[in-house]
XYZ file of C-alpha atoms in Angstrom:
734
model
C 20.444 -105.911 17.698
C 22.827 -103.281 17.166
C 21.766 -100.264 15.000
C 23.260 -96.711 13.899
C 25.703 -95.485 11.443
C 28.959 -96.401 13.226
C 28.221 -99.733 14.552
C 30.021 -101.356 11.497
C 33.161 -99.505 12.534
C 36.027 -101.807 13.356
C 37.243 -99.827 16.345
C 34.055 -99.966 18.381
C 32.937 -103.653 17.237
C 34.724 -106.249 19.245
C 34.849 -110.014 18.146
C 32.756 -110.794 21.373
C 30.238 -108.153 20.588
C 29.831 -109.097 16.873
C 29.370 -112.862 18.048
C 26.566 -111.933 20.358
C 24.908 -109.964 17.533
C 25.033 -112.890 15.179
C 23.816 -115.473 17.651
C 20.938 -113.253 18.382
C 20.096 -112.791 14.578
C 20.177 -116.581 14.082
C 18.270 -117.480 17.261
C 15.481 -114.914 16.584
C 15.124 -116.441 13.003
C 15.830 -120.141 13.347
C 14.324 -121.031 9.906
C 16.174 -118.469 7.965
C 19.171 -119.018 5.623
C 21.644 -116.096 5.497
C 24.189 -115.244 2.837
C 27.199 -113.051 3.647
C 25.467 -110.204 1.962
C 22.265 -110.466 3.895
C 24.329 -110.592 7.298
C 26.259 -107.556 6.606
C 22.882 -105.854 5.772
C 20.978 -107.163 9.002
C 23.998 -106.168 11.212
C 24.815 -102.885 9.507
C 28.543 -104.008 8.803
C 29.782 -101.439 6.447
C 33.694 -101.455 6.904
C 35.722 -104.067 5.346
C 37.488 -105.190 8.688
C 33.954 -105.720 10.188
C 32.796 -107.859 7.264
C 35.876 -109.906 7.405
C 35.574 -110.553 11.121
C 31.942 -111.779 10.458
C 33.129 -114.153 7.742
C 35.736 -115.756 10.259
C 33.014 -115.853 12.992
C 30.599 -117.742 10.736
C 33.327 -120.279 9.741
C 34.070 -120.881 13.506
C 30.356 -121.169 14.368
C 29.740 -123.610 11.551
C 32.830 -125.618 12.896
C 31.493 -125.811 16.264
C 28.081 -126.900 14.753
C 26.199 -123.903 16.124
C 25.549 -123.190 12.587
C 24.867 -125.271 9.338
C 26.941 -124.309 6.464
C 24.525 -124.765 3.333
C 26.889 -123.746 0.750
C 30.017 -121.594 0.288
C 28.338 -118.610 1.739
C 24.981 -119.468 3.260
C 24.295 -120.412 6.890
C 21.392 -121.244 9.096
C 20.825 -122.028 12.821
C 21.728 -125.872 13.426
C 18.623 -126.834 15.075
C 19.388 -130.328 15.145
C 21.249 -129.891 18.508
C 24.223 -131.948 19.849
C 22.180 -135.188 20.656
C 20.805 -137.134 17.690
C 19.032 -140.459 16.742
C 19.792 -142.522 13.654
C 21.447 -145.609 12.269
C 24.961 -146.966 13.014
C 27.016 -148.094 10.053
C 29.884 -150.523 10.932
C 32.771 -150.653 8.444
C 35.354 -153.560 8.308
C 38.216 -150.872 8.168
C 37.079 -149.412 11.464
C 35.835 -146.119 9.692
C 32.351 -146.399 11.314
C 29.586 -143.678 10.888
C 26.186 -142.620 11.970
C 23.246 -141.319 9.842
C 20.854 -139.200 11.587
C 17.016 -139.636 10.931
C 16.062 -137.611 7.878
C 19.419 -136.984 6.958
C 21.933 -138.739 4.289
C 25.077 -137.253 5.623
C 27.285 -139.737 7.434
C 29.180 -138.704 10.762
C 32.580 -140.401 11.690
C 32.372 -142.589 14.962
C 35.658 -143.952 15.947
C 35.672 -147.499 17.377
C 36.695 -146.473 20.818
C 33.365 -144.229 20.909
C 31.096 -146.923 19.275
C 29.948 -148.711 22.464
C 30.263 -151.848 20.370
C 27.243 -150.798 18.196
C 26.731 -153.264 15.318
C 25.591 -152.417 11.793
C 22.156 -151.342 11.499
C 21.746 -150.555 15.165
C 19.382 -147.786 16.025
C 21.582 -145.543 18.457
C 21.606 -142.309 20.299
C 24.830 -140.131 19.653
C 26.241 -136.907 21.076
C 28.394 -134.646 18.750
C 32.022 -134.306 20.162
C 33.852 -131.049 20.498
C 35.648 -130.383 17.155
C 39.484 -130.522 17.205
C 41.170 -128.074 14.875
C 41.712 -129.626 11.323
C 39.714 -132.667 12.222
C 36.408 -133.951 10.927
C 33.225 -133.877 12.677
C 33.035 -136.688 15.149
C 30.320 -138.259 17.252
C 30.076 -140.776 20.152
C 27.445 -143.451 20.858
C 25.736 -142.896 24.026
C 22.891 -145.389 24.028
C 21.894 -148.304 21.729
C 18.205 -147.885 21.243
C 17.450 -151.077 19.262
C 19.553 -153.939 17.878
C 19.027 -154.400 14.151
C 19.729 -158.297 14.579
C 20.053 -160.610 17.217
C 21.004 -163.533 14.950
C 24.392 -163.827 13.457
C 25.833 -166.290 10.609
C 29.382 -167.386 10.682
C 31.857 -170.381 10.958
C 32.135 -172.217 14.192
C 35.482 -172.569 15.875
C 35.207 -175.451 18.272
C 38.165 -175.865 21.023
C 38.561 -178.502 23.760
C 37.045 -176.118 26.439
C 35.379 -173.389 24.432
C 33.738 -172.474 21.191
C 33.425 -169.106 19.025
C 31.378 -168.151 16.192
C 33.564 -166.121 13.530
C 30.920 -164.105 11.929
C 30.604 -163.640 8.075
C 31.277 -160.200 6.763
C 33.905 -158.741 9.061
C 31.420 -156.324 10.702
C 31.770 -157.498 14.165
C 34.337 -156.270 16.538
C 34.816 -159.529 18.308
C 34.095 -163.246 17.727
C 31.010 -164.527 19.491
C 31.685 -166.846 22.535
C 29.526 -169.831 22.746
C 29.106 -172.136 25.773
C 29.869 -175.718 24.888
C 26.277 -177.035 26.076
C 24.748 -174.383 23.591
C 26.541 -175.840 20.401
C 23.541 -177.942 19.213
C 26.024 -180.502 18.048
C 27.769 -177.875 15.707
C 31.324 -178.862 14.932
C 34.323 -177.150 14.051
C 34.210 -175.336 10.666
C 30.381 -175.813 10.442
C 28.489 -172.607 9.416
C 25.937 -171.733 11.780
C 23.301 -169.307 12.915
C 23.801 -168.013 16.366
C 21.389 -165.997 18.644
C 23.039 -163.540 20.774
C 22.136 -163.761 24.459
C 24.567 -161.174 25.921
C 25.564 -158.092 24.341
C 29.060 -156.286 25.230
C 28.807 -153.869 28.207
C 31.355 -151.814 30.326
C 31.908 -154.729 32.571
C 32.371 -157.284 29.679
C 33.503 -156.785 26.162
C 32.218 -160.350 25.100
C 29.357 -161.126 22.996
C 27.950 -164.379 23.975
C 25.601 -166.602 21.997
C 23.894 -169.766 21.410
C 23.521 -171.829 18.200
C 20.103 -171.969 16.989
C 20.672 -173.813 13.503
C 23.622 -175.797 12.019
C 23.734 -174.892 8.307
C 26.392 -177.539 7.337
C 29.935 -177.840 6.460
C 31.590 -174.651 5.255
C 32.226 -174.571 1.618
C 29.272 -176.808 0.772
C 27.096 -175.059 -1.815
C 23.729 -175.524 0.068
C 25.292 -174.290 3.354
C 26.856 -171.216 1.701
C 23.641 -170.397 -0.098
C 21.521 -170.757 3.204
C 24.152 -168.810 5.204
C 23.594 -165.920 2.653
C 20.030 -165.988 3.262
C 20.359 -166.174 6.941
C 22.968 -163.192 7.129
C 20.125 -161.004 5.801
C 17.447 -162.529 8.096
C 15.740 -164.187 5.040
C 14.161 -167.540 5.427
C 15.953 -170.427 4.003
C 13.310 -173.082 4.655
C 9.321 -173.202 4.731
C 7.598 -173.523 8.068
C 5.812 -176.909 7.848
C 2.468 -175.575 9.239
C 2.129 -173.223 6.303
C 3.237 -176.154 3.859
C 0.457 -178.141 5.581
C -2.078 -175.388 5.107
C -1.203 -175.101 1.461
C -1.596 -179.072 0.880
C -5.066 -178.862 2.378
C -6.148 -176.282 -0.373
C -8.858 -177.197 -2.648
C -7.314 -176.858 -5.981
C -10.609 -177.925 -8.114
C -12.585 -175.440 -10.167
C -16.257 -175.715 -9.828
C -18.729 -174.951 -12.742
C -20.299 -172.224 -10.659
C -16.786 -170.486 -10.195
C -16.371 -170.679 -14.119
C -19.882 -169.234 -14.512
C -18.821 -166.240 -12.369
C -15.918 -165.458 -14.772
C -15.017 -164.603 -18.263
C -14.246 -167.677 -20.220
C -10.894 -167.438 -22.243
C -10.135 -171.149 -22.557
C -10.825 -171.302 -26.271
C -8.733 -168.201 -26.880
C -5.124 -168.597 -27.991
C -3.062 -168.095 -24.911
C 0.494 -169.012 -23.988
C 3.262 -168.143 -21.419
C 6.862 -166.942 -22.170
C 9.327 -167.435 -19.326
C 12.961 -168.408 -18.475
C 13.719 -171.966 -19.722
C 14.220 -172.966 -15.954
C 11.079 -171.222 -14.548
C 8.375 -173.216 -12.597
C 6.107 -170.441 -11.560
C 4.181 -168.964 -14.569
C 2.298 -166.202 -13.165
C 1.445 -164.179 -16.411
C 0.071 -165.443 -19.909
C -0.940 -163.509 -22.945
C -3.937 -164.262 -25.121
C -4.673 -162.867 -28.690
C -7.558 -162.949 -31.029
C -8.515 -160.936 -34.057
C -11.818 -159.018 -33.540
C -14.139 -159.411 -36.395
C -16.414 -156.826 -38.339
C -13.981 -153.991 -38.118
C -12.619 -152.072 -41.135
C -9.152 -151.871 -39.660
C -7.591 -154.683 -37.842
C -8.210 -154.571 -34.108
C -6.779 -157.192 -31.770
C -7.920 -158.189 -28.225
C -5.023 -158.911 -26.039
C -5.494 -160.473 -22.720
C -2.716 -160.045 -19.847
C -3.771 -162.883 -17.692
C -2.437 -163.048 -14.008
C -2.412 -165.819 -11.694
C -5.430 -165.214 -9.261
C -3.369 -165.928 -6.078
C -5.851 -163.892 -3.930
C -8.699 -166.437 -4.680
C -6.622 -169.136 -2.979
C -4.824 -167.109 -0.467
C -7.216 -165.475 1.856
C -6.353 -162.237 3.757
C -5.081 -163.011 7.364
C -4.712 -166.817 6.781
C -1.575 -168.580 7.980
C -0.286 -168.633 4.209
C -1.036 -164.951 3.824
C 0.878 -164.138 7.057
C 3.999 -166.051 5.973
C 3.767 -164.407 2.400
C 3.287 -160.933 3.978
C 6.357 -161.536 6.098
C 8.631 -162.540 3.132
C 7.064 -160.110 0.836
C 9.098 -161.308 -2.175
C 10.517 -164.428 -3.727
C 14.418 -164.477 -3.540
C 16.454 -165.440 -6.557
C 19.927 -166.669 -5.808
C 22.212 -167.945 -8.441
C 21.182 -171.473 -8.373
C 17.664 -171.473 -6.670
C 14.588 -169.700 -5.976
C 13.114 -169.217 -2.522
C 9.549 -168.787 -2.958
C 7.182 -166.393 -1.426
C 4.441 -168.938 -1.453
C 4.582 -172.713 -0.508
C 5.664 -174.825 -3.627
C 2.120 -176.318 -4.100
C 0.786 -172.840 -4.594
C 3.472 -171.329 -6.538
C 4.365 -174.135 -8.851
C 1.080 -176.036 -9.237
C -2.220 -174.522 -8.191
C -1.671 -170.892 -9.231
C 1.020 -171.530 -11.869
C -0.422 -171.063 -15.363
C 0.858 -174.477 -16.794
C -0.083 -175.462 -20.310
C -3.190 -177.507 -20.775
C -4.596 -176.787 -17.529
C -7.670 -174.761 -16.484
C -6.552 -171.753 -14.374
C -8.164 -168.980 -12.496
C -6.694 -165.522 -13.558
C -7.290 -161.872 -12.754
C -6.974 -160.199 -16.312
C -6.725 -156.962 -17.966
C -8.305 -157.115 -21.509
C -7.334 -154.485 -24.132
C -8.472 -153.756 -27.581
C -5.617 -152.338 -29.520
C -5.305 -150.892 -32.899
C -2.434 -151.558 -35.293
C -0.618 -148.701 -33.839
C -1.015 -150.292 -30.322
C -3.586 -147.699 -29.136
C -6.021 -148.733 -26.407
C -9.411 -148.424 -27.959
C -11.084 -150.034 -24.818
C -10.190 -152.196 -21.823
C -11.514 -153.756 -18.797
C -10.445 -156.068 -15.686
C -11.976 -159.304 -15.131
C -11.921 -162.398 -13.135
C -11.309 -165.165 -15.830
C -10.603 -168.674 -16.533
C -7.916 -169.715 -18.950
C -6.183 -172.685 -20.589
C -2.719 -172.017 -21.787
C -2.105 -173.665 -25.145
C 1.773 -173.691 -24.921
C 4.660 -172.779 -22.658
C 7.610 -171.151 -24.401
C 10.963 -170.327 -23.049
C 12.200 -166.858 -24.156
C 14.796 -168.544 -26.445
C 12.059 -170.656 -28.335
C 9.997 -167.462 -28.670
C 12.933 -165.525 -29.808
C 13.751 -168.318 -32.542
C 10.110 -168.061 -33.717
C 10.419 -164.114 -34.189
C 13.765 -164.486 -35.987
C 12.546 -167.249 -38.161
C 9.751 -164.836 -39.343
C 12.337 -162.060 -40.408
C 12.780 -160.186 -36.875
C 16.257 -158.792 -36.520
C 16.842 -158.562 -32.690
C 17.510 -154.990 -31.390
C 16.442 -153.126 -34.473
C 13.035 -152.472 -33.076
C 11.667 -153.553 -36.516
C 8.598 -156.157 -36.390
C 8.347 -159.178 -38.705
C 7.531 -158.279 -42.353
C 3.951 -159.118 -43.041
C 3.505 -162.539 -44.657
C 0.660 -164.879 -45.589
C 2.203 -167.938 -43.822
C 4.123 -167.632 -40.541
C 6.677 -170.055 -39.506
C 6.772 -172.064 -36.084
C 4.110 -172.764 -33.500
C 1.747 -169.636 -33.160
C 4.095 -167.705 -35.396
C 1.431 -165.189 -36.589
C 0.230 -164.493 -32.719
C 3.700 -164.212 -31.832
C 4.936 -161.829 -34.416
C 1.541 -159.718 -34.102
C 2.172 -159.377 -30.208
C 5.994 -158.440 -31.052
C 4.949 -155.672 -33.393
C 2.310 -154.327 -30.977
C 4.898 -154.397 -28.109
C 7.377 -152.578 -30.250
C 4.767 -149.854 -30.991
C 4.220 -149.644 -27.082
C 8.059 -149.354 -26.570
C 8.511 -146.702 -29.214
C 5.722 -144.484 -27.484
C 7.139 -145.045 -24.330
C 10.588 -143.708 -25.018
C 8.969 -140.804 -27.059
C 7.053 -139.829 -23.672
C 10.474 -139.793 -21.770
C 11.237 -143.244 -20.441
C 14.818 -143.948 -19.741
C 16.635 -146.669 -21.744
C 18.633 -148.886 -19.433
C 19.135 -152.221 -21.118
C 21.730 -153.678 -18.662
C 23.168 -156.995 -19.262
C 23.125 -159.137 -16.149
C 25.950 -161.642 -15.008
C 24.841 -165.399 -15.086
C 26.343 -168.730 -14.245
C 25.869 -172.122 -15.521
C 25.989 -174.488 -12.567
C 26.688 -178.363 -12.301
C 24.445 -180.627 -10.151
C 26.546 -179.692 -7.136
C 26.162 -176.097 -7.615
C 29.645 -175.384 -8.892
C 29.960 -172.647 -11.554
C 30.946 -173.948 -14.881
C 30.600 -170.786 -17.121
C 30.088 -167.000 -16.482
C 28.365 -164.942 -19.125
C 26.288 -161.851 -19.572
C 22.534 -162.244 -20.584
C 20.971 -159.378 -22.421
C 17.375 -158.896 -22.869
C 16.221 -159.903 -26.381
C 12.791 -158.998 -28.312
C 10.976 -161.890 -26.712
C 11.725 -160.533 -23.216
C 10.716 -157.031 -24.341
C 7.468 -158.395 -25.824
C 6.369 -159.741 -22.548
C 7.760 -156.642 -20.640
C 5.720 -154.109 -22.617
C 2.374 -155.954 -22.135
C 3.105 -156.202 -18.267
C 3.909 -152.566 -18.191
C 0.670 -151.794 -20.125
C -1.326 -153.851 -17.596
C 0.328 -152.210 -14.497
C 0.024 -148.620 -15.958
C -3.504 -149.083 -16.849
C -4.609 -150.652 -13.587
C -2.970 -147.774 -11.645
C -4.543 -145.138 -13.635
C -7.999 -146.630 -13.314
C -7.594 -146.113 -9.478
C -5.331 -143.097 -9.236
C -6.503 -140.871 -11.921
C -9.800 -139.148 -10.711
C -11.810 -136.036 -11.666
C -10.853 -132.796 -10.258
C -12.112 -132.535 -6.813
C -12.345 -136.110 -6.138
C -10.113 -138.164 -3.984
C -8.534 -141.388 -5.417
C -8.933 -144.613 -3.309
C -5.982 -146.265 -1.557
C -3.740 -148.355 -3.868
C 0.010 -149.321 -3.578
C 1.951 -147.669 -6.370
C 5.380 -148.537 -7.728
C 7.060 -145.038 -7.399
C 10.411 -143.683 -8.708
C 11.702 -140.220 -7.950
C 13.674 -137.885 -10.380
C 17.512 -138.555 -10.432
C 19.744 -136.868 -7.827
C 20.816 -133.398 -9.157
C 24.272 -133.611 -7.625
C 24.898 -137.132 -8.872
C 23.662 -136.006 -12.401
C 26.068 -133.192 -12.400
C 28.912 -135.671 -11.437
C 27.865 -137.689 -14.391
C 27.991 -134.644 -16.607
C 31.556 -133.780 -15.509
C 32.500 -137.471 -15.712
C 31.400 -138.095 -19.459
C 32.876 -134.798 -20.653
C 36.347 -136.547 -20.502
C 35.001 -139.108 -22.995
C 33.531 -136.570 -25.241
C 29.814 -137.008 -24.260
C 27.260 -134.521 -23.082
C 23.966 -134.868 -20.844
C 21.589 -132.327 -19.669
C 21.142 -132.066 -16.049
C 18.647 -129.280 -15.951
C 15.349 -128.679 -17.821
C 11.992 -130.513 -17.796
C 11.786 -134.087 -16.842
C 11.317 -135.331 -20.476
C 14.457 -133.257 -21.759
C 16.705 -134.743 -19.144
C 15.413 -138.311 -19.936
C 15.749 -137.824 -23.660
C 19.304 -136.628 -23.041
C 20.103 -139.620 -21.108
C 18.786 -142.000 -23.801
C 20.862 -140.277 -26.233
C 23.858 -141.093 -24.011
C 22.896 -144.434 -23.668
C 22.707 -144.728 -27.576
C 26.017 -143.004 -28.146
C 27.995 -145.257 -25.798
C 26.516 -148.498 -27.175
C 29.489 -150.939 -28.117
C 32.210 -148.458 -26.865
C 34.878 -149.340 -24.542
C 33.530 -146.974 -21.859
C 29.669 -148.275 -22.260
C 29.629 -150.357 -18.983
C 31.309 -147.665 -16.841
C 29.255 -144.780 -18.158
C 25.865 -146.937 -17.822
C 27.171 -147.614 -14.212
C 27.661 -143.895 -13.213
C 24.390 -142.905 -14.840
C 22.674 -145.729 -12.714
C 23.970 -144.311 -9.622
C 22.407 -141.095 -10.358
C 18.941 -142.855 -10.497
C 16.841 -143.027 -7.322
C 15.672 -146.486 -6.010
C 12.064 -147.452 -7.100
C 9.933 -148.438 -4.109
C 6.130 -149.037 -3.042
C 4.080 -146.329 -1.595
C 0.331 -145.474 -1.399
C 1.501 -141.640 -1.971
C 2.001 -141.592 -5.793
C 4.680 -139.304 -7.234
C 4.897 -141.283 -10.618
C 7.470 -143.345 -12.041
C 10.368 -141.262 -13.537
C 12.346 -144.078 -15.194
C 9.176 -145.253 -17.074
C 7.892 -141.933 -17.714
C 4.443 -142.836 -16.107
C 2.301 -140.727 -13.989
C 0.631 -143.741 -12.485
C 2.324 -147.117 -12.182
C 1.631 -150.283 -9.835
C 2.512 -153.970 -9.611
C -0.370 -156.237 -10.681
C 1.473 -158.767 -12.709
C 3.328 -160.997 -10.372
C 1.362 -162.051 -7.350
C 2.981 -165.359 -7.132
C 6.382 -163.706 -6.268
C 5.647 -160.317 -4.945
C 3.228 -159.423 -1.933
C 2.128 -155.863 -3.142
C 0.816 -157.339 -6.392
C -1.624 -159.603 -4.047
C -2.495 -156.493 -2.120
C -3.276 -154.578 -5.452
C -5.565 -157.752 -6.568
C -7.518 -157.695 -3.228
C -7.993 -153.827 -3.205
C -9.115 -153.921 -7.059
C -11.628 -156.795 -6.185
C -12.972 -154.801 -3.262
C -13.311 -151.598 -5.222
C -15.191 -153.387 -8.041
C -17.494 -154.674 -5.487
C -18.193 -150.886 -4.235
C -16.099 -150.985 -1.098
C -14.866 -147.718 0.601
C -11.231 -146.680 0.157
C -8.797 -148.877 2.354
C -6.650 -147.354 5.286
C -3.642 -145.444 3.780
C -1.629 -145.994 6.944
C -2.073 -149.792 6.929
C -1.061 -150.083 3.288
C 1.847 -147.697 3.642
C 3.281 -149.778 6.343
C 2.887 -152.767 4.061
C 4.580 -150.936 1.299
C 7.444 -149.909 3.315
C 7.986 -153.437 4.645
C 7.718 -154.788 1.064
C 10.419 -152.175 -0.236
C 12.726 -153.242 2.765
C 12.311 -156.874 1.980
C 13.066 -156.299 -1.835
C 16.070 -154.498 -1.072
C 17.157 -157.368 1.300
C 16.619 -159.890 -1.450
C 18.380 -158.057 -3.920
C 21.559 -157.856 -1.456
C 21.178 -161.543 -1.053
C 20.906 -162.183 -4.850
C 24.163 -159.945 -5.239
C 26.129 -161.996 -2.458
C 25.243 -165.249 -4.013
C 26.695 -163.806 -7.389
C 29.679 -162.700 -5.659
C 30.238 -166.014 -4.096
C 29.862 -167.827 -7.477
C 32.274 -165.162 -9.003
C 34.828 -165.997 -6.414
C 34.431 -169.711 -6.630
C 34.479 -169.685 -10.406
C 37.801 -167.545 -10.640
C 39.422 -169.824 -8.058
C 40.460 -172.171 -10.820
C 42.451 -169.410 -12.494
C 44.965 -168.352 -9.634
C 48.091 -166.894 -11.418
C 46.464 -166.509 -14.796
C 46.412 -163.158 -16.721
C 43.238 -161.489 -18.197
C 42.505 -158.381 -19.912
C 40.118 -156.235 -17.930
C 38.623 -152.692 -17.355
C 38.598 -150.562 -14.336
C 35.060 -150.799 -13.018
C 35.382 -149.033 -9.696
C 37.668 -146.686 -7.949
C 37.735 -146.246 -4.059
C 40.094 -144.730 -1.580
C 41.395 -148.267 -0.777
C 41.993 -149.679 -4.417
C 40.388 -150.256 -7.726
C 37.851 -152.788 -8.923
C 38.660 -154.492 -12.362
C 36.099 -156.425 -14.416
C 37.366 -159.336 -16.574
C 36.350 -158.602 -20.278
C 36.067 -162.321 -21.054
C 33.776 -163.433 -18.369
C 32.571 -160.245 -16.298
C 33.971 -161.370 -13.137
C 34.990 -158.460 -10.804
C 37.847 -158.304 -8.299
C 39.948 -155.824 -6.508
C 43.393 -154.681 -6.921
C 44.094 -153.079 -3.440
C 46.076 -150.045 -2.744
C 48.513 -152.178 -1.000
C 49.343 -153.893 -4.415
C 49.701 -150.637 -6.221
C 53.121 -150.139 -4.805
C 54.873 -148.073 -7.731
C 53.783 -144.860 -6.225
C 51.789 -143.172 -3.378
C 48.102 -142.648 -5.029
C 45.574 -140.018 -4.006
C 41.884 -140.791 -4.440
C 40.056 -138.227 -6.653
C 36.608 -138.916 -5.989
C 35.160 -136.440 -8.123
C 36.961 -137.798 -11.357
C 36.665 -141.554 -10.280
C 40.434 -141.886 -10.429
C 43.501 -142.569 -8.620
C 46.605 -140.324 -9.339
C 50.291 -141.174 -8.480
C 52.001 -138.305 -6.602
C 55.335 -138.879 -8.200
C 54.869 -140.279 -11.560
C 51.485 -138.905 -12.038
C 50.268 -142.310 -13.221
C 46.504 -142.481 -13.225
C 43.907 -145.254 -12.818
C 40.552 -144.186 -14.044
C 37.213 -145.633 -14.180
C 36.844 -147.318 -17.532
C 40.478 -147.625 -18.499
C 41.870 -151.098 -19.749
C 44.343 -152.860 -17.605
C 45.861 -156.354 -17.617
C 45.445 -158.140 -14.269
C 46.655 -161.452 -12.719
C 44.421 -163.299 -10.203
C 45.944 -163.423 -6.964
C 43.513 -164.810 -4.480
C 40.064 -166.206 -4.283
C 38.745 -166.355 -0.794
C 35.135 -167.887 -0.939
C 34.628 -167.503 2.857
C 35.152 -163.738 2.681
C 33.629 -163.535 -0.991
C 36.883 -161.708 -1.892
C 38.630 -161.842 -5.172
C 41.813 -160.197 -5.382
C 43.783 -159.248 -8.389
C 47.227 -157.597 -9.034
C 48.197 -155.574 -12.060
C 50.026 -157.935 -14.407
C 53.759 -156.587 -15.201
């Protein structure tokens, strides 16, 4: 490295010499990050020309990917190299990208350099030499692993040949199918095709064979099955698993009852959606005698699935593979066979059922005086729909959304009126404490459809969580948190046993900063730095401030985007959104596999077993998180399909709407009346040339400076509703 007084002199120091000095500095310190100031100091650059030459060189070295530019004036050696492995992301518009392992920054891959990689494929890429004023590009050099070998689409059958036109526009070519491999599929049938030959240098064709014909395109059952098949989710139950479930002995022996705590004579009921069939949780309540102040014993009773589904059994293997039930608009695809989820395990009224229960003794302020876990037997007295429970609360003076319990009275109205109102009052105390502790308040409304017997949507509306929903939610949260603490919270120096936790990381700081910048335009503020509690309290104040305002939906959406996704892991980091240091899923083993894992581990630990393998359970946690994400995607697609189908009857009609999304290719608009969302493409915004201002969530016209900003009210006309592509197109009404 150059040293000495005059080394910084511009005359003696050539660009080549300085480049060598800088390369030596970075190579000898591969893990160090250097600012301009530090580089000037390290290389003894004292004159202005030498410093300017160094700044130019740093830019060039970052451009060539020799260095990584971490901020406006900070650089480090790029140790990633030119060859990387990661995931290929195919885009319908041809702007494909690649995300390297351990990174979240996409790198552009042109179609000609894609090697026909498909969405989600694991690939190896080589960075390309950068052209001046061009973005960083890469080319696929090897496809390491295909994400899918099955594709869903529409069959096009001609006299001599057949093709599958895939759903979703994410394939470069249609898939060629030999006539003898059609499995009796006909023109315009939806089918699942297995790929037997991938594109290569010699042939660009993708060749496949039909493995299942789903039915006629446009038929509701066919389309729902196609959505599931597209995500690799099962749309039918294996016969051998159903047969195994049918052979299970559902009887409860006196010996089994004797081993358990008996709650059959304690007031117990379930509260679920009106169309639910699998009741996996029930609440019991009784007043405890002999105390000066009122104490309440509240039992959170959860279906004892693991009593019937033994680890490693054929039913267990299928449940593990599915990991979750899937909820589409008009149906549930259960994780367990119907006999288990709707009959044997379901906590149906007036039937004796086996449960795993968290029993709490609570005072009037909902403080836990004591609690214990127990295998129990219950008999539910009544099955309430949320609407029925809500009606009982309101009959007794509860005003929904105020957070106030029912006023105390001698005689309560409605079936189990006193028990219902007592549980509601306790739940409201728990909720209040949770928000004081820093939980984030996101009461998002959900889009729902009423459908007729053929699955056709007849009404679209938003459903908001009411006090009856929140009552159940608070006791489930209490059970989940307490169970997690019982395993995870250990004395100093002790090691906690393995347990799958439900974890949720802190918000993305960059996205929080963007939220702050965005809401300033509406006159709101939010803290983006400070303690966890300060940020969440600030977010809650924002959620309260926007209630009922025109911009509410938009601001809630941007705030949600700043949040990380919750997932499962044996490595606990707490749950940011709920402000719990320990949280797990214990309360829904009928529809979530992690809850079944938790039940099994708790039972084993109760019996004195050693800690289970972290590696094994982390693998199961990762699989469960992945399957949950796929299930959510499928649910979203089914909503999108129904949305397009529903709006198809309004072609040419105008509606008031607001801008719900802004992209480089157009704006999304949500109809105020029914909350259906469609797109006004850039192509239809033909009164000006619009630039996309990503930072401010807006499109800005170059000539007339007209703006389309997130949250703005607009009047739209329904232009097209393409159910096959699940695409709803609007135009701006004149």
